[in-house]
mmCIF file of C-alpha atoms and ligand atoms in Angstrom:
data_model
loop_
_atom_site.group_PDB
_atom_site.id
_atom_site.type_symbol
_atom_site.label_atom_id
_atom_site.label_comp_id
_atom_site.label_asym_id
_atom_site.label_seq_id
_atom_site.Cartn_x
_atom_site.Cartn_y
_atom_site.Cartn_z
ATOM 1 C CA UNK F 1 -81.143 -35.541 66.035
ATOM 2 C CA UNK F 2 -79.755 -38.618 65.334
ATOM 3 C CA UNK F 3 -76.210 -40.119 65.061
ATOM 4 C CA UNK F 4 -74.646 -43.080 63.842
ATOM 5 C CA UNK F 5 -72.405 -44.830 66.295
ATOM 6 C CA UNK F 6 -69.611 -47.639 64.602
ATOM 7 C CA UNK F 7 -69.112 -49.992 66.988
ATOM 8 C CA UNK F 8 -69.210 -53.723 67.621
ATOM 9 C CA UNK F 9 -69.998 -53.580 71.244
ATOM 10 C CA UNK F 10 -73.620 -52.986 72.889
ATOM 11 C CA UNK F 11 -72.370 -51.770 76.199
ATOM 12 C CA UNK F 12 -70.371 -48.641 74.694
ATOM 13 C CA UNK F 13 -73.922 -48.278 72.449
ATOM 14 C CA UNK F 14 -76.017 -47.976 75.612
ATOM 15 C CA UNK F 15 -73.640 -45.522 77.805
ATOM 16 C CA UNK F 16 -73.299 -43.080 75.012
ATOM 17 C CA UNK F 17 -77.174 -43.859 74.441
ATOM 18 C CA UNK F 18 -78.072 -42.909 78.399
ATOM 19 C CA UNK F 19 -75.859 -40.107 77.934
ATOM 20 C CA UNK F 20 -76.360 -38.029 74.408
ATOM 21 C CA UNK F 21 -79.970 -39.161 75.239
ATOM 22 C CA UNK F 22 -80.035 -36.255 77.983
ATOM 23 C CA UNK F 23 -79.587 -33.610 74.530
ATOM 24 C CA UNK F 24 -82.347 -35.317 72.544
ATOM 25 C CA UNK F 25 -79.932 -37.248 70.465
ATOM 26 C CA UNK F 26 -80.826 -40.963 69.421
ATOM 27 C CA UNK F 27 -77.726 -43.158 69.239
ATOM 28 C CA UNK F 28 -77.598 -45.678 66.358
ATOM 29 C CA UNK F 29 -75.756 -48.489 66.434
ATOM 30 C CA UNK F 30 -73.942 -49.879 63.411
ATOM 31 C CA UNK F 31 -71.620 -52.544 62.931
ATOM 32 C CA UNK F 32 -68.911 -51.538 60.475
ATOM 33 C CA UNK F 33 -65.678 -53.318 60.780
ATOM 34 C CA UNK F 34 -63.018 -50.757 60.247
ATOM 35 C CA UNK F 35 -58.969 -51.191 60.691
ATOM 36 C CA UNK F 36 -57.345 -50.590 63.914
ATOM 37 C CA UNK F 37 -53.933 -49.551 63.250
ATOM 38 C CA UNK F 38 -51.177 -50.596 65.583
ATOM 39 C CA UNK F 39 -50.139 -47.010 66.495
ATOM 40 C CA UNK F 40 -49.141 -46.471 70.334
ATOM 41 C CA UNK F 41 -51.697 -43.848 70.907
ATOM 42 C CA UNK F 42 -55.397 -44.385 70.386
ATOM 43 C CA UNK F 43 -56.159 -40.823 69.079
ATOM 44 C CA UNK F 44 -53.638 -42.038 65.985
ATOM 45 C CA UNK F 45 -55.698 -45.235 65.578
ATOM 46 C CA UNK F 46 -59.464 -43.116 66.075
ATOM 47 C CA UNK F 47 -57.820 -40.798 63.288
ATOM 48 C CA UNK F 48 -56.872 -43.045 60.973
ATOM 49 C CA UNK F 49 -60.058 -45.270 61.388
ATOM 50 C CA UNK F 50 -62.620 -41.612 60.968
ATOM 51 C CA UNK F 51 -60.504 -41.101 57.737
ATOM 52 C CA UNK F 52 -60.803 -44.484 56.356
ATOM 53 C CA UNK F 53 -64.629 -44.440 57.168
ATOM 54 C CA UNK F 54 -65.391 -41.101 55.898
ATOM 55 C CA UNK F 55 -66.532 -41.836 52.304
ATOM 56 C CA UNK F 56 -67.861 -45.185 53.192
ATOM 57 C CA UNK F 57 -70.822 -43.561 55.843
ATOM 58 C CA UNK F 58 -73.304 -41.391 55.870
ATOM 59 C CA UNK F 59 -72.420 -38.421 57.916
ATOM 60 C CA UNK F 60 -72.672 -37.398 60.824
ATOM 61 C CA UNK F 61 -71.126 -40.410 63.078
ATOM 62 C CA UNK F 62 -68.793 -41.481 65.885
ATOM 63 C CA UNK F 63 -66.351 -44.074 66.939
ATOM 64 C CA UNK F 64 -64.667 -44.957 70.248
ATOM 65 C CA UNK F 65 -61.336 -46.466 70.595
ATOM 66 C CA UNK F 66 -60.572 -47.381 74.378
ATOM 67 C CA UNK F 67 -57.989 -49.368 76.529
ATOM 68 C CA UNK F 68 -56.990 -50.272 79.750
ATOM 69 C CA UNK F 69 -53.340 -49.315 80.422
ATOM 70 C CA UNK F 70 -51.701 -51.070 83.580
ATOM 71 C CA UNK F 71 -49.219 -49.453 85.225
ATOM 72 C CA UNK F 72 -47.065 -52.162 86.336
ATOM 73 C CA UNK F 73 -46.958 -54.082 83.026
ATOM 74 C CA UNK F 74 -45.798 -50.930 81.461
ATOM 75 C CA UNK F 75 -49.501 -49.830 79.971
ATOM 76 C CA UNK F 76 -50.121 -53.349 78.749
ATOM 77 C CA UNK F 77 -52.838 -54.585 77.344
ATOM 78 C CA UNK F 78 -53.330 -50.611 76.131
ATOM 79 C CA UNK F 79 -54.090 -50.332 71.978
ATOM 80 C CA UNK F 80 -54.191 -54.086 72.100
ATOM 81 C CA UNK F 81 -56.726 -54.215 74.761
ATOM 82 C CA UNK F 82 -59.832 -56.121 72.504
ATOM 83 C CA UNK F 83 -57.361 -58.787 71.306
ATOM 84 C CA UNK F 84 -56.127 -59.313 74.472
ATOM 85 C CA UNK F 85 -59.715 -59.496 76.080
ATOM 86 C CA UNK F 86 -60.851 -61.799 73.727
ATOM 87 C CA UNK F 87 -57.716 -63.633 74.544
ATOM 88 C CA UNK F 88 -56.788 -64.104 77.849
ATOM 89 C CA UNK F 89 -59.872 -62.372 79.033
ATOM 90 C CA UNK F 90 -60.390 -60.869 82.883
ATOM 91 C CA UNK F 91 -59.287 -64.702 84.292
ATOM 92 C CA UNK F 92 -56.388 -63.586 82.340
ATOM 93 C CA UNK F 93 -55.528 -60.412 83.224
ATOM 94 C CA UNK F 94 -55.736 -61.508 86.873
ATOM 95 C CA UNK F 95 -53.529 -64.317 86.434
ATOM 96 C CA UNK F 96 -50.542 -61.970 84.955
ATOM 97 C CA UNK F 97 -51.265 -59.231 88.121
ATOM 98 C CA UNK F 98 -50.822 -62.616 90.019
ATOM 99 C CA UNK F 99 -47.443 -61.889 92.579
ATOM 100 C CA UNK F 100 -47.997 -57.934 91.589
ATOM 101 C CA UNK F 101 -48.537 -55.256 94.138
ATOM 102 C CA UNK F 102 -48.593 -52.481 92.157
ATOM 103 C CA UNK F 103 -52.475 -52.510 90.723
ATOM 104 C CA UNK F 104 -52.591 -49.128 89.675
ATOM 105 C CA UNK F 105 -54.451 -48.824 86.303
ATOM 106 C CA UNK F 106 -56.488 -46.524 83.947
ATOM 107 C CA UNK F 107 -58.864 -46.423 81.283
ATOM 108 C CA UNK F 108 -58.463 -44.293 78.796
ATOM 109 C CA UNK F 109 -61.185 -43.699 75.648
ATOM 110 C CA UNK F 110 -61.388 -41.659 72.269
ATOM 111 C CA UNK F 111 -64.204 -40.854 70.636
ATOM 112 C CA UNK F 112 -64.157 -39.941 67.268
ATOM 113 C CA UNK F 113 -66.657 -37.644 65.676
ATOM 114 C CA UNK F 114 -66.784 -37.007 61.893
ATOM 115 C CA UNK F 115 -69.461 -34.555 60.372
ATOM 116 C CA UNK F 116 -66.316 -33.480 57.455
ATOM 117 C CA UNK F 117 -64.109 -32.664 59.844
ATOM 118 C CA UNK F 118 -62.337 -35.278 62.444
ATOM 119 C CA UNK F 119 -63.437 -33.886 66.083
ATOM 120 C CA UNK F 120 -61.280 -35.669 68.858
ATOM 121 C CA UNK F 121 -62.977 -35.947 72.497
ATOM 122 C CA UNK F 122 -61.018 -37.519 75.089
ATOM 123 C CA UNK F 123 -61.603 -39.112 78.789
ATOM 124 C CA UNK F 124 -59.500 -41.136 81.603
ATOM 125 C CA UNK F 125 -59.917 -42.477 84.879
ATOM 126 C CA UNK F 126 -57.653 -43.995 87.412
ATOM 127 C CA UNK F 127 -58.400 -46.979 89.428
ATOM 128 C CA UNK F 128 -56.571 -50.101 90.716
ATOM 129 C CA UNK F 129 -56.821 -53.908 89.193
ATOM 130 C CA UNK F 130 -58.458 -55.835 92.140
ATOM 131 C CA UNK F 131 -57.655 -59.582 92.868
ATOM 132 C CA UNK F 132 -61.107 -60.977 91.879
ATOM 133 C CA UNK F 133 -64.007 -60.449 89.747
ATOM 134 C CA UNK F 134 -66.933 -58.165 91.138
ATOM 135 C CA UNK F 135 -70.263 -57.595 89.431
ATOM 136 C CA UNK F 136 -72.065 -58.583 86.509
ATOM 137 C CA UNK F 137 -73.517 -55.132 85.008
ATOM 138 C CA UNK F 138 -71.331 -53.248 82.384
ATOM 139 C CA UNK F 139 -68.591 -55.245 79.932
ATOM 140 C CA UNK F 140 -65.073 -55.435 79.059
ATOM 141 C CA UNK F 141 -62.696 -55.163 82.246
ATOM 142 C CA UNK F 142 -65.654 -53.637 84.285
ATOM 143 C CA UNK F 143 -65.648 -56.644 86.858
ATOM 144 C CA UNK F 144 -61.403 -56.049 87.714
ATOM 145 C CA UNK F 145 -61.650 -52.215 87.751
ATOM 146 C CA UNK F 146 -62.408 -49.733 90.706
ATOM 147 C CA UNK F 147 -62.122 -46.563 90.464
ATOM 148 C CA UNK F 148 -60.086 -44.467 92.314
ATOM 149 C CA UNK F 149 -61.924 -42.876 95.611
ATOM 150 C CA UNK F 150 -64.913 -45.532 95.413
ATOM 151 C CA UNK F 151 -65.267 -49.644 96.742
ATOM 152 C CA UNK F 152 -67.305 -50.888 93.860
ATOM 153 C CA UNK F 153 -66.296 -52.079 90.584
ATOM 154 C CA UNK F 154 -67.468 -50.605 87.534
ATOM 155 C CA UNK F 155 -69.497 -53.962 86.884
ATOM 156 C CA UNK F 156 -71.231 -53.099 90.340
ATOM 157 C CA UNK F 157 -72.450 -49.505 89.256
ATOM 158 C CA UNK F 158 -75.011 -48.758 86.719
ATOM 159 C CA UNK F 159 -74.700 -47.325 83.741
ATOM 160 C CA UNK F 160 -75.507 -43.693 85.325
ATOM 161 C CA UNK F 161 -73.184 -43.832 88.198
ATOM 162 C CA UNK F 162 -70.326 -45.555 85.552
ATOM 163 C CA UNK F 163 -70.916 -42.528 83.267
ATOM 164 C CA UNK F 164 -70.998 -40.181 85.930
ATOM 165 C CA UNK F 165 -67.248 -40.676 86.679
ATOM 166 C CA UNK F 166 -65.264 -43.420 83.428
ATOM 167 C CA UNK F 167 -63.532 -42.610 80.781
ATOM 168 C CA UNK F 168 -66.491 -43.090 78.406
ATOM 169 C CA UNK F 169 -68.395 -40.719 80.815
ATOM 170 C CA UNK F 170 -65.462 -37.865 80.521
ATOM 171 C CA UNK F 171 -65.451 -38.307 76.799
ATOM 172 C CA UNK F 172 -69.045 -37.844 75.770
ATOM 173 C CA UNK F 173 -68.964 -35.489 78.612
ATOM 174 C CA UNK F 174 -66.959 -33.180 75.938
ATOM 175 C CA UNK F 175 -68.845 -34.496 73.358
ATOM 176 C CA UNK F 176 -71.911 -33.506 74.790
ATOM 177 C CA UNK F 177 -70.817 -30.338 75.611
ATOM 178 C CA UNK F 178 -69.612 -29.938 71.533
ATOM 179 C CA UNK F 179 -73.082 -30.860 70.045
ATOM 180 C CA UNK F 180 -74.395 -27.934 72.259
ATOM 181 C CA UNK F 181 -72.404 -25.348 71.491
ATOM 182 C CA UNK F 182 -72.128 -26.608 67.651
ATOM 183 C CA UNK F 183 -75.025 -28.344 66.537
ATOM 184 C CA UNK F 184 -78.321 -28.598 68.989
HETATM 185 P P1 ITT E 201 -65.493 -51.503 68.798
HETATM 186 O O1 ITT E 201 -66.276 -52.274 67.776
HETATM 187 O O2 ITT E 201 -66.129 -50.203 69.181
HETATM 188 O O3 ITT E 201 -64.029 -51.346 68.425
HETATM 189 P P2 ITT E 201 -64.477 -53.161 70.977
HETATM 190 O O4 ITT E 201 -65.176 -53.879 72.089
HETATM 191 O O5 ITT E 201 -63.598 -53.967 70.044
HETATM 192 O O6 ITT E 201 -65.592 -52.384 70.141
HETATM 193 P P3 ITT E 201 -62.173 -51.430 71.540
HETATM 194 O O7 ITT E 201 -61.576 -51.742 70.200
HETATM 195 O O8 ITT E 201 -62.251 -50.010 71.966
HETATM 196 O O9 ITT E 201 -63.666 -51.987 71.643
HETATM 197 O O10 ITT E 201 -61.416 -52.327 72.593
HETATM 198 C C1 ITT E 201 -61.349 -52.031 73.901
HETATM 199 C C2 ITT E 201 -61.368 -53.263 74.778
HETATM 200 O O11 ITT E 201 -61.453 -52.753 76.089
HETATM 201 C C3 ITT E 201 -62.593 -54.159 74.569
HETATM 202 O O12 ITT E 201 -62.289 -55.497 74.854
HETATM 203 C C4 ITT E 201 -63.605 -53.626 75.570
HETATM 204 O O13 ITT E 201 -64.442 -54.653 76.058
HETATM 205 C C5 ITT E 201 -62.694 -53.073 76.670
HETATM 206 N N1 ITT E 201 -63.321 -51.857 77.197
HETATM 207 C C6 ITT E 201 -63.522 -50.685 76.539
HETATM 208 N N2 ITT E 201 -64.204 -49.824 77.306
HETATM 209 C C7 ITT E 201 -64.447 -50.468 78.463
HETATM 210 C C8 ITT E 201 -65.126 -50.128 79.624
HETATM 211 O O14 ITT E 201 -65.752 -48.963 79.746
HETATM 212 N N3 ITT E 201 -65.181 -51.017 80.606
HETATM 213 C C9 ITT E 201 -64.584 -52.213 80.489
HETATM 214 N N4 ITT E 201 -63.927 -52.635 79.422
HETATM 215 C C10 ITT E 201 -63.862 -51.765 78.393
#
């Protein structure tokens, strides 16, 4: 089986690739700009997005919406996460944390799965902001983040071990589990 996956970024394309892969399912990539309202929750924005795609792509296909929330700057960057990437970037991000203790953080992500119905799968993980960059695998944050119980950043894991316990991970995790009982 084969599904369509909307998204700009090739690292989301390759963990939901290593994972669905496990079912049989090929994951294809398509770049489809769609708009990414400014709700506060990113199951409103992954809702809104599925229904504005809907009669614009062939069916079946997914999106993800994720975000890193920070706990000390009140869930900031959050919805606003790719702007603020592109932005101020990790460098960034580490600057702002500069004179802050606190470094409690999580991801969250939302995929979105539209066959003619909207089909919400959800994943988060807790971790801490560290004080420099660590690793060069994964994208995004990955080189601030650690996990919660483990010493590497998610930019020092591969893609298996990252899946094994992110956000991503917990959401196809669902997701996977869906297409079995529903579809494969
Ligand atoms: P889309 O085309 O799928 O929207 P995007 O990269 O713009 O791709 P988002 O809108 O979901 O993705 O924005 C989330 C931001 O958070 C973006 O800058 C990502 O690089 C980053 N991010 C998302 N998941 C991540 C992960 O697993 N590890 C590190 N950073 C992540």
């Amino acid at each position: 089986m084969e599904i369509v996956f909307i998204t700009s970024n090739k690292g989301k394309v390759e963990e939901a690739q290593k994972y669905l892969g496990n079912l049989g399912v090929r994951v294809v990539q398509k770049k489809f700009e769609y708009p990414e309202i400014q709700a506060n929750e990113l199951e409103k924005v992954v809702e809104f997005a599925l229904n504005w795609l809907k009669n614009k792509i062939d069916k079946p296909f997914f999106i993800d919406d994720s975000g890193l929330f920070i706990e000390a700057l009140n869930g900031f960057p959050g919805v606003y996460s790719a702007y603020v990437y592109k932005t101020l970037g990790n460098d960034g991000i580490l600057k702002l944390m500069d004179e802050i203790e606190d470094r409690r953080a999580y991801f969250k992500s939302v995929i979105g799965y539209y066959d003619g119905k909207v089909h919400i799968f959800t994943g988060v993980v807790k971790g801490e902001i560290i004080f420099e960059k660590r690793g060069t695998m994964g994208f995004g944050f990955d080189p601030i983040f650690v996990p919660n119980g483990f010493k590497k950043t998610f930019a020092e894991m591969t893609t298996e071990e990252k899946n094994r316990i992110s956000h991503r991970g917990k959401a196809l995790r669902m997701f996977s589990k869906w297409l079995k009982e529903n579809l494969i």
